[in-house]
XYZ file of C-alpha atoms in Angstrom:
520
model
C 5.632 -39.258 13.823
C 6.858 -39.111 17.110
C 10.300 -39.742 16.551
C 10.187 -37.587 13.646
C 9.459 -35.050 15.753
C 11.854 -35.819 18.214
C 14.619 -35.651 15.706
C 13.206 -32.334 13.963
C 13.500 -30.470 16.989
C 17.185 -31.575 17.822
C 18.253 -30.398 14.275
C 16.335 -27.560 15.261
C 18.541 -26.926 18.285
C 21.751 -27.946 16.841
C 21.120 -25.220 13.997
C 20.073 -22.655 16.856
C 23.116 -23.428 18.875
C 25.645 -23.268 16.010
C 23.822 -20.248 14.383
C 23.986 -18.380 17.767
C 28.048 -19.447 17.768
C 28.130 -17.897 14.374
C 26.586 -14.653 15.045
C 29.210 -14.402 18.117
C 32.075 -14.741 15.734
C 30.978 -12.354 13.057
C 29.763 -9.581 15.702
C 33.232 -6.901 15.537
C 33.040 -6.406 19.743
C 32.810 -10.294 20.548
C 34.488 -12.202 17.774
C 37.983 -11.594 18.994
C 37.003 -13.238 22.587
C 35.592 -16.161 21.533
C 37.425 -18.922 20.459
C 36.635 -22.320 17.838
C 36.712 -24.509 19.697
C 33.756 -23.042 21.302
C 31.844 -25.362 18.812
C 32.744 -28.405 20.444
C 31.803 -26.960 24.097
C 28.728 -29.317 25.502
C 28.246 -27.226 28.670
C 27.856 -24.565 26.874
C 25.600 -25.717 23.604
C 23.471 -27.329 26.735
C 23.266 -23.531 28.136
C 22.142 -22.251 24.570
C 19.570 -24.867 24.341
C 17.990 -24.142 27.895
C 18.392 -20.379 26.635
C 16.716 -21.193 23.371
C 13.189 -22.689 25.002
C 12.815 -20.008 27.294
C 13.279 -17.280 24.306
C 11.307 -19.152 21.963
C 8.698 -20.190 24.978
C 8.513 -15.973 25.671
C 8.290 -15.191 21.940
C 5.084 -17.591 21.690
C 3.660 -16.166 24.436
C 3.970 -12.281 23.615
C 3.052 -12.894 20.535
C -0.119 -14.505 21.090
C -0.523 -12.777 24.089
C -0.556 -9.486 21.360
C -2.889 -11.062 19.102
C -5.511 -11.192 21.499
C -5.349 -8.230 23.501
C -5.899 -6.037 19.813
C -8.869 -8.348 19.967
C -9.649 -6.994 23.534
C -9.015 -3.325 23.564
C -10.752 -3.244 19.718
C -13.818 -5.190 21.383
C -13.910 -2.047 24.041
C -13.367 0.446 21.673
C -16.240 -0.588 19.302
C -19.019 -1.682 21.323
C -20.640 -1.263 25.152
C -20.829 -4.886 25.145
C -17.226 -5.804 25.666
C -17.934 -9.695 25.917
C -20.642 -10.542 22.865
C -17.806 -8.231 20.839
C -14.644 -9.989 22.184
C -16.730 -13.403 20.669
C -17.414 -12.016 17.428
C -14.049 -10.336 16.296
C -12.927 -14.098 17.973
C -14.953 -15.785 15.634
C -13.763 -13.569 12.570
C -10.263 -13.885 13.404
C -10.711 -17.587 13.326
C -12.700 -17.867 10.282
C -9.513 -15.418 7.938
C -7.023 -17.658 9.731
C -7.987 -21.084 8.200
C -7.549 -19.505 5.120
C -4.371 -17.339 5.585
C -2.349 -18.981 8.551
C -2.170 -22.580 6.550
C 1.465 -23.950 7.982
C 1.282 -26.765 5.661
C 1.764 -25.551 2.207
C 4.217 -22.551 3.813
C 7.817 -22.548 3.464
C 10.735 -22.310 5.771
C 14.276 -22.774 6.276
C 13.162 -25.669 8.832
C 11.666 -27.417 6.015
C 14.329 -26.865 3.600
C 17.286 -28.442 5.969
C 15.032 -31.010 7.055
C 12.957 -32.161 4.133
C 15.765 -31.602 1.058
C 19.383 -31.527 3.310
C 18.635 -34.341 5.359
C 16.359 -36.426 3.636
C 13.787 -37.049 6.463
C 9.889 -38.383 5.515
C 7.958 -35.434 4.349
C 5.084 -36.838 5.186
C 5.757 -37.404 8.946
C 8.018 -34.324 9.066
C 5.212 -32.312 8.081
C 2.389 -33.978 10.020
C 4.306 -33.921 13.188
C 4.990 -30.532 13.437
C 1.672 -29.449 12.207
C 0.019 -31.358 14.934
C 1.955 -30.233 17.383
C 1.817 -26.856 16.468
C -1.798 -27.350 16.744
C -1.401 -28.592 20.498
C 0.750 -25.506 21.467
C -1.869 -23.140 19.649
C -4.187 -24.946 21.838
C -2.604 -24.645 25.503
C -1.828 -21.019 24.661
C -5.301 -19.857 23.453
C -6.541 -21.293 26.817
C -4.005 -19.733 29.014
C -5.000 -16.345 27.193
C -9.046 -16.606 27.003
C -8.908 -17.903 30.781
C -7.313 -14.472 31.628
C -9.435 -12.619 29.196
C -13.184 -14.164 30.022
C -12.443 -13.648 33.383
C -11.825 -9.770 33.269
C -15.145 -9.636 31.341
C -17.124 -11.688 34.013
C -17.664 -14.875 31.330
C -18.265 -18.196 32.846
C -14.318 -19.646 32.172
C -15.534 -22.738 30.761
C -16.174 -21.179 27.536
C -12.763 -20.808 26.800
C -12.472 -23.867 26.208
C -15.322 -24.203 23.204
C -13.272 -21.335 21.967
C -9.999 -22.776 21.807
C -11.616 -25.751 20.004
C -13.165 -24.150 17.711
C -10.033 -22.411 16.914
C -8.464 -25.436 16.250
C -10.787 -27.198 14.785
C -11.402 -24.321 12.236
C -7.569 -24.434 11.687
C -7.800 -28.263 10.737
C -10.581 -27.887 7.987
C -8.445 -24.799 6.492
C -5.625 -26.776 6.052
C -7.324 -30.056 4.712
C -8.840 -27.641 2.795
C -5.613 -26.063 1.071
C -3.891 -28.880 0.894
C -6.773 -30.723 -1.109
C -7.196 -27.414 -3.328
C -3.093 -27.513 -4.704
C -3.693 -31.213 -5.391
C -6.731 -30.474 -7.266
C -5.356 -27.610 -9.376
C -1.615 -27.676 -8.526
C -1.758 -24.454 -7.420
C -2.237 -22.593 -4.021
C -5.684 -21.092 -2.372
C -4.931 -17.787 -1.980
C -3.236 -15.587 -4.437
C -1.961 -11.859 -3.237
C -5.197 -10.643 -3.935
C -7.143 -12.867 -2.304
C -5.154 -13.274 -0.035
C -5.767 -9.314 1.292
C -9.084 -8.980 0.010
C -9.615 -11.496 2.750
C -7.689 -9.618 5.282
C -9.514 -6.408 4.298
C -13.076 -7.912 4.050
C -12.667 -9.769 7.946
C -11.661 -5.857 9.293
C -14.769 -4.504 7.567
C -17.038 -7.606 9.554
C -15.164 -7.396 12.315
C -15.916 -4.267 12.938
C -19.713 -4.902 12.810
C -20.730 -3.979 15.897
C -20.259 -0.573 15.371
C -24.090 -0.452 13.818
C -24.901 -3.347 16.338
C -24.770 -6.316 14.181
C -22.639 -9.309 16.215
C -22.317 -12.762 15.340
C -22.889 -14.139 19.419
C -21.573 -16.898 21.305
C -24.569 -19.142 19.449
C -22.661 -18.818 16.069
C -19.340 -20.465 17.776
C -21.329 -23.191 18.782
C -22.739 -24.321 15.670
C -19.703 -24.076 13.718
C -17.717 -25.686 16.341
C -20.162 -28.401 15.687
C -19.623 -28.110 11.625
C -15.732 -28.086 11.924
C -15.829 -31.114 14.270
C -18.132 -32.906 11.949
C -15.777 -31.711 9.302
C -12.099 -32.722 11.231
C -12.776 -36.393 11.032
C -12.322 -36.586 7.263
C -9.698 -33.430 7.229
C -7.772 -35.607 9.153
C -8.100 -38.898 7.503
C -7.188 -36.839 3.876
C -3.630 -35.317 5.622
C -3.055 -38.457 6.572
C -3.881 -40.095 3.169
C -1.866 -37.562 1.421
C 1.375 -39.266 -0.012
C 3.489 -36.875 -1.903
C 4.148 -34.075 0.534
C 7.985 -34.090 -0.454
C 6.833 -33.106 -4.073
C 4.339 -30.459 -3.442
C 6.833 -28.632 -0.806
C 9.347 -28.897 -4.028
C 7.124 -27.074 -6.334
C 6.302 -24.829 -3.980
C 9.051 -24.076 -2.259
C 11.346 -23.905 -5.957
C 12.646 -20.498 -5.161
C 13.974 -21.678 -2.056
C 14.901 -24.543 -3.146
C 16.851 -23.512 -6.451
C 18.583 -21.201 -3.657
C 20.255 -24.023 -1.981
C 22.032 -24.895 -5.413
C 25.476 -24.044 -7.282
C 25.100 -21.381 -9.997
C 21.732 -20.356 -9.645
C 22.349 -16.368 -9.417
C 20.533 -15.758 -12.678
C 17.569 -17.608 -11.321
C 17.160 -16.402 -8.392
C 17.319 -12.583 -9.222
C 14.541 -13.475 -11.632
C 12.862 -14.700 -9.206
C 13.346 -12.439 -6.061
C 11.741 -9.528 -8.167
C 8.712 -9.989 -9.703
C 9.161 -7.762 -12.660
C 6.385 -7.520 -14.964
C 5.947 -6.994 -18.437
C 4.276 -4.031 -18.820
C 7.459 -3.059 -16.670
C 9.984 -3.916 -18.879
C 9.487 -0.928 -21.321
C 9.599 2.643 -19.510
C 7.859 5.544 -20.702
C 10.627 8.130 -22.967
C 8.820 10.713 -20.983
C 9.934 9.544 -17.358
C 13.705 9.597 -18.183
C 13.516 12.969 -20.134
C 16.596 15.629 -18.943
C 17.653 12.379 -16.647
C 21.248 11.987 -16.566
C 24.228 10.210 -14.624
C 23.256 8.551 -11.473
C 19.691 10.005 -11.698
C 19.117 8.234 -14.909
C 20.367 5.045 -13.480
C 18.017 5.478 -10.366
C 15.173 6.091 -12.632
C 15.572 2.563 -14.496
C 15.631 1.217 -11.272
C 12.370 2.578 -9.261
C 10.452 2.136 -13.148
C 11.525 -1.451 -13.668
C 10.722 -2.574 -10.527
C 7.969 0.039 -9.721
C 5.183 -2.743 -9.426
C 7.034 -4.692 -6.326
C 8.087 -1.103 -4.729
C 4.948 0.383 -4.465
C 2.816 -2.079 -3.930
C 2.958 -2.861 -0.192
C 3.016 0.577 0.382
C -0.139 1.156 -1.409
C -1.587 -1.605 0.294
C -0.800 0.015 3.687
C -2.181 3.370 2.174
C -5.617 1.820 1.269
C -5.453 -0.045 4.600
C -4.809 3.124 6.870
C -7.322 5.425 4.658
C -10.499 3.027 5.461
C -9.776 2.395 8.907
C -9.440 6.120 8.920
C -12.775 6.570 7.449
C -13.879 3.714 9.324
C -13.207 6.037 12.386
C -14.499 9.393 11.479
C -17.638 7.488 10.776
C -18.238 6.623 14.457
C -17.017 9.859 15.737
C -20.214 11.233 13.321
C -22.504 8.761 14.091
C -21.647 8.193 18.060
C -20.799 11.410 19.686
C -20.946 9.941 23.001
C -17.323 7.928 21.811
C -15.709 11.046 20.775
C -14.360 11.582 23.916
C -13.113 8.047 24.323
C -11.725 7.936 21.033
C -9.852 11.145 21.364
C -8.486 10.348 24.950
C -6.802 6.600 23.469
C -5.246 8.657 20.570
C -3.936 11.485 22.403
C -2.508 9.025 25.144
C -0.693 6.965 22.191
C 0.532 9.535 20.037
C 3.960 7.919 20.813
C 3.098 4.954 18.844
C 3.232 6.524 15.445
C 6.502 5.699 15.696
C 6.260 1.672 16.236
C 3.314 1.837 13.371
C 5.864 4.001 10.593
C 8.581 1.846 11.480
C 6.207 -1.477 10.513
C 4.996 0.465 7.561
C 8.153 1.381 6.559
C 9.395 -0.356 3.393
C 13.321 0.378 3.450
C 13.990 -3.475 3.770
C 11.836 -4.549 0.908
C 13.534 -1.707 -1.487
C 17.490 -2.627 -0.345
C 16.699 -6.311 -0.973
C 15.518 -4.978 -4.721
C 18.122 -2.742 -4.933
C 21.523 -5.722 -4.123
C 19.334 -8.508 -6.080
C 18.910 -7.024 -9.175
C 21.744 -3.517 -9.270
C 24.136 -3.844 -6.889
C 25.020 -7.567 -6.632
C 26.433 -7.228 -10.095
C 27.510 -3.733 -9.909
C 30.063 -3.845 -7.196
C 32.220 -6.159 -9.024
C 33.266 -2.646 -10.666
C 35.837 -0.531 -9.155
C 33.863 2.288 -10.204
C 31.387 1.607 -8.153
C 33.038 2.248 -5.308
C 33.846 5.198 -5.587
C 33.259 7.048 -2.396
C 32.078 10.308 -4.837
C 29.251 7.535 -6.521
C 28.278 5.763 -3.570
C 27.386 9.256 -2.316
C 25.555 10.466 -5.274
C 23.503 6.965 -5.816
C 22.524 7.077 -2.255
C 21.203 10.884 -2.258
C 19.089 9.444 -5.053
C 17.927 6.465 -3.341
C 16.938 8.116 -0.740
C 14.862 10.344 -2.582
C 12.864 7.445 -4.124
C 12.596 5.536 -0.737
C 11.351 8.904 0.922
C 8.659 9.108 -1.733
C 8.018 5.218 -1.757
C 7.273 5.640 2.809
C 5.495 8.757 1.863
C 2.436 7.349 -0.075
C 1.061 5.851 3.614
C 2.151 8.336 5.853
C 0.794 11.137 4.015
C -2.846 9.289 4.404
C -1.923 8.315 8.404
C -0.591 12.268 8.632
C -3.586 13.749 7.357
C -6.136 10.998 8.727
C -4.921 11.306 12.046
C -4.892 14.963 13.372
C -8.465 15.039 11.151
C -9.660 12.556 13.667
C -8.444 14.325 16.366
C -9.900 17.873 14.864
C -13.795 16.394 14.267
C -13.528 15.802 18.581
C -13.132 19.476 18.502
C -10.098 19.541 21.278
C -7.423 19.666 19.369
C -5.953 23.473 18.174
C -4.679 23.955 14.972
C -0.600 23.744 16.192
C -0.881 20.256 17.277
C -2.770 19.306 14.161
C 0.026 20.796 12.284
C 2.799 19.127 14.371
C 1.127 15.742 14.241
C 1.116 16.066 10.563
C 4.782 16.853 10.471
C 5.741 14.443 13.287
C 4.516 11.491 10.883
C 6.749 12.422 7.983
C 9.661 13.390 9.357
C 9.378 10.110 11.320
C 9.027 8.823 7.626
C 12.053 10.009 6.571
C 14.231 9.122 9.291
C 13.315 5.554 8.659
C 13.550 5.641 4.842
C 17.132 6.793 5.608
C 18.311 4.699 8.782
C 17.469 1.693 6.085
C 19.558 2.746 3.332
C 22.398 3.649 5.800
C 22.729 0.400 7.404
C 22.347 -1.205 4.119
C 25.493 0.987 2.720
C 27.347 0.617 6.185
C 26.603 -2.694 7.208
C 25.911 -4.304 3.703
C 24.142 -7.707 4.864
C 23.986 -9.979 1.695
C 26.556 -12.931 0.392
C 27.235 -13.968 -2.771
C 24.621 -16.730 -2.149
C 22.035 -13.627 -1.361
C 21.934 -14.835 2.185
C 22.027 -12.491 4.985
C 25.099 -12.585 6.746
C 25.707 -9.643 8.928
C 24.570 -10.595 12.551
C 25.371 -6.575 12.981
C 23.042 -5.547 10.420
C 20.306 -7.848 12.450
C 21.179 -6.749 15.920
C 20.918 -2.978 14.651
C 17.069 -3.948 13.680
C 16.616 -4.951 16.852
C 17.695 -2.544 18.579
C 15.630 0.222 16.465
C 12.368 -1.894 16.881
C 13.139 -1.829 20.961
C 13.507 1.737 20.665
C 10.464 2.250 18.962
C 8.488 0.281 21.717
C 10.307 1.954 24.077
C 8.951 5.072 23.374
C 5.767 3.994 23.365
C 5.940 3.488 27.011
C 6.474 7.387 27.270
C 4.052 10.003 27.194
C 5.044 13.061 25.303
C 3.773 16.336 24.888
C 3.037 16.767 21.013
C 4.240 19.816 20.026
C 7.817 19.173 22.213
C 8.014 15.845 21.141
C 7.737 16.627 17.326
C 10.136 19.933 17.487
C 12.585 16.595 18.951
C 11.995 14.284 15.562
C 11.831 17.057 13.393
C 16.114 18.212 14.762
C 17.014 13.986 15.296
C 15.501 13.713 11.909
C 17.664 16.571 10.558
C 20.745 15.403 12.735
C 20.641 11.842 11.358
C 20.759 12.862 7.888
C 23.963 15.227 8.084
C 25.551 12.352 10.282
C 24.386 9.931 7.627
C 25.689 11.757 4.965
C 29.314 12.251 6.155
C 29.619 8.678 7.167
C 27.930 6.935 3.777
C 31.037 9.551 1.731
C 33.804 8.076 4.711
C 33.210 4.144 5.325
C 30.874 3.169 2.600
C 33.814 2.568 0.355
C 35.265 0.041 3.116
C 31.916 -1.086 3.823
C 29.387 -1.772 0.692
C 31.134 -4.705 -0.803
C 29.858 -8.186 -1.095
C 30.515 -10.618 1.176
């Protein structure tokens, strides 16, 4: 397993190093500079490879760094006792993530170049990684909890019953899934479960609002259960024989991508277009015409996989809402904290819309199954038709981003109005604030999309431009949530960028898009 391992993680680097070459050449500023023969550069690959730890070492850490100060700052927000609440969102946390952070039975590019391009054992592929992603989890959950248990005065030993039980949790979920598909050949979790989970662990997690906590006690006795249980868990991994044929079936999409001649397939697949969807009400399309009829086939055909993570997000946002007005009635003495951590992080509407916002999701729809086909047509590119189809795009898109952030536009200034400091205005700009900030995003994602146009014949992305504009907007977005802004000033500014960005947008989809939305 070791050298499996070993050998993993130098494909790994090799595909990093290459990739990262790639990206230099296709990015317009940079790709005249460097040269070819850059490829065959060792001092340099070397440099990329030292550069590629330290980023990947920094993304681990932030990341899990993020997951558990939520945990902290919900654990001060929701209960005097900071500590006994840190343990039992800790616990919960642990408990939904043996069922929905299973690496085994996931699917990744890793896996597919590995496992299917270069042939390696499955079996020890697999293993290796898992265990040693199980190690890493480990060191970092220590390094984390140390920090944490100390700022709450916790004897520091304890962090490390809680990183074991962590892992040992982890273990029995994913002996647990894995013994589940070979039972019925299929996985866990479906969607539903899969966020009925995620929904149910908020609810218990946030328990301690009515003082009900799961203590320390509980982590010790089923730290004790999972490390009866991770004996046999992993004896059965290691029994398992046919990982390379379960990661085929369920990694087929993937997989059928990696073939010749398999458009057909995989837009059948990318969308999952239902039934009931296939036949659209007479009445929806009635005094439709031109490019507004064609938009309308669209959004109804595919209205299932459009909507639904936005009404997921909708149904999330409303019950934490409610979940919220609920202490503010039944604690006064938290109003006042409450309303001081909103008003200080009004800013951060911005990071949550652009998370919520679903403009990726819809221009993958839209090339898969419309525009992958349609821009073999002249027609098409017409700058007069790009210019009309996108007006009507947007539209949808707006509406699609506007079934959360009506219920996080509402939900919030009526949070801030039950603390009874808030005047009317600011209610009212808040409210606006959150839309307009919805529509700026429903357009920026279109607009790259039409400018940039990301997606290959193979339905790969291939634009490094089209990534390193993401990036850039999500660094803006935390950016300004390092600012404090005064509400009313700082909406009147989103509200005219908004309205700025959508003239600019406009003139610029009718001048390039004709050069620019093509396939590549």
């Amino acid at each position: 397993m070791i050298n499996a391992l070993k050998l993993s993680l130098r494909i790994d680097f090799n595909y990093a190093v290459n990739s990262f070459i790639y990206m230099i050449k296709k990015t317009p500023i940079l790709r005249n500079i460097i040269t070819s023969n850059l490829y065959e550069k060792d001092g340099f690959k070397t440099f990329i490879r030292i550069l590629g730890v330290i980023c990947t070492s920094i993304r681990l850490l932030l990341f899990r760094g993020f997951y558990f100060i939520i945990i902290y700052n919900i654990s001060r927000l929701i209960h005097h006792n900071t500590s006994q609440t840190f343990f039992h969102i800790f616990f919960i946390f642990s408990i939904m993530g043996m069922f929905i952070n299973t690496s085994i039975l996931s699917t990744s590019r890793k896996k597919n170049i590995s496992i299917l391009l270069f042939k390696m054992d499955a079996k020890k592929f697999i293993l290796s990684h898992y265990y040693f992603s199980l190690i890493i989890d480990f060191i970092l959950n220590n390094i984390f909890l140390l920090m944490i248990l100390s700022m709450l005065k916790v004897p520091i030993s304890i962090s490390i019953f809680l990183s074991l039980f962590s892992l040992l949790s982890k273990n029995t979920g994913e002996a647990l899934s894995v013994w589940y598909y070979q039972k019925n050949n299929q996985k866990l979790l479906t969607e539903k479960i899969y966020f009925l989970i995620i929904i149910l662990g908020l609810l218990i997690s946030l328990l301690p609002i009515v003082d009900i906590i799961f203590s320390y006690r509980i982590i010790l006795l089923f730290t004790l259960i999972f490390g009866i249980t991770a004996t046999p868990s992993f004896i059965y991994l290691l029994k398992v024989n046919n990982y390379k044929m379960i990661y085929k079936k369920i990694n087929a999409l993937s997989f059928q991508m990696q073939q010749i001649n398999t458009e057909q397939s995989v837009r059948q697949f990318m969308v999952d277009l239902r039934d009931q969807d296939r036949e659209i009400n007479p009445k929806k399309l009635k005094g439709k015409k031109g490019y507004d009829l064609f938009n309308t086939i669209f959004f109804e055909r595919h209205r299932y996989l459009l909507l639904r993570s936005s009404k997921l997000f909708a149904i999330v946002s409303a019950t934490l809402i409610v979940i919220t007005i609920i202490i503010i009635i039944e604690y006064p003495k938290d109003q006042l904290l409450i309303y001081n951590f909103l008003k200080e992080h009004i800013s951060f509407l911005i990071l949550l819309m652009y998370f919520i916002n679903r403009g990726e999701i819809v221009t993958q729809a839209m090339f898969f199954n419309c525009d992958h086909a349609m821009l073999t047509f002249n027609l098409y590119k017409n700058p007069k038709v790009i210019l009309e189809l996108f007006k009507r795009r947007v539209n949808t898109l707006i509406k699609i981003n506007l079934i959360p952030a009506i219920v996080i536009a509402i939900g919030f200034p009526l949070i801030l109005s039950l603390t009874g400091r808030v005047a009317v205005l600011e209610c009212i700009c808040i409210f606006t604030l959150v839309i307009f900030v919805s529509i700026f995003f429903s357009v920026h994602y279109l607009v790259i999309y039409y400018l940039l146009q990301p997606y290959s014949r193979e339905m790969k992305i291939k634009s490094p431009t089209y990534s390193l504009v993401n990036v850039a907007t999500y660094f803006c977005c935390y950016m300004l949530t390092k600012i404090h802004f005064n509400s009313i000033l700082f909406c009147i500014t989103v509200i005219f960028f908004t309205i700025l960005y959508v003239f600019i947008s406009l003139r610029l989809i009718y001048k390039k898009s004709p050069t620019t939305f093509k396939i590549k």
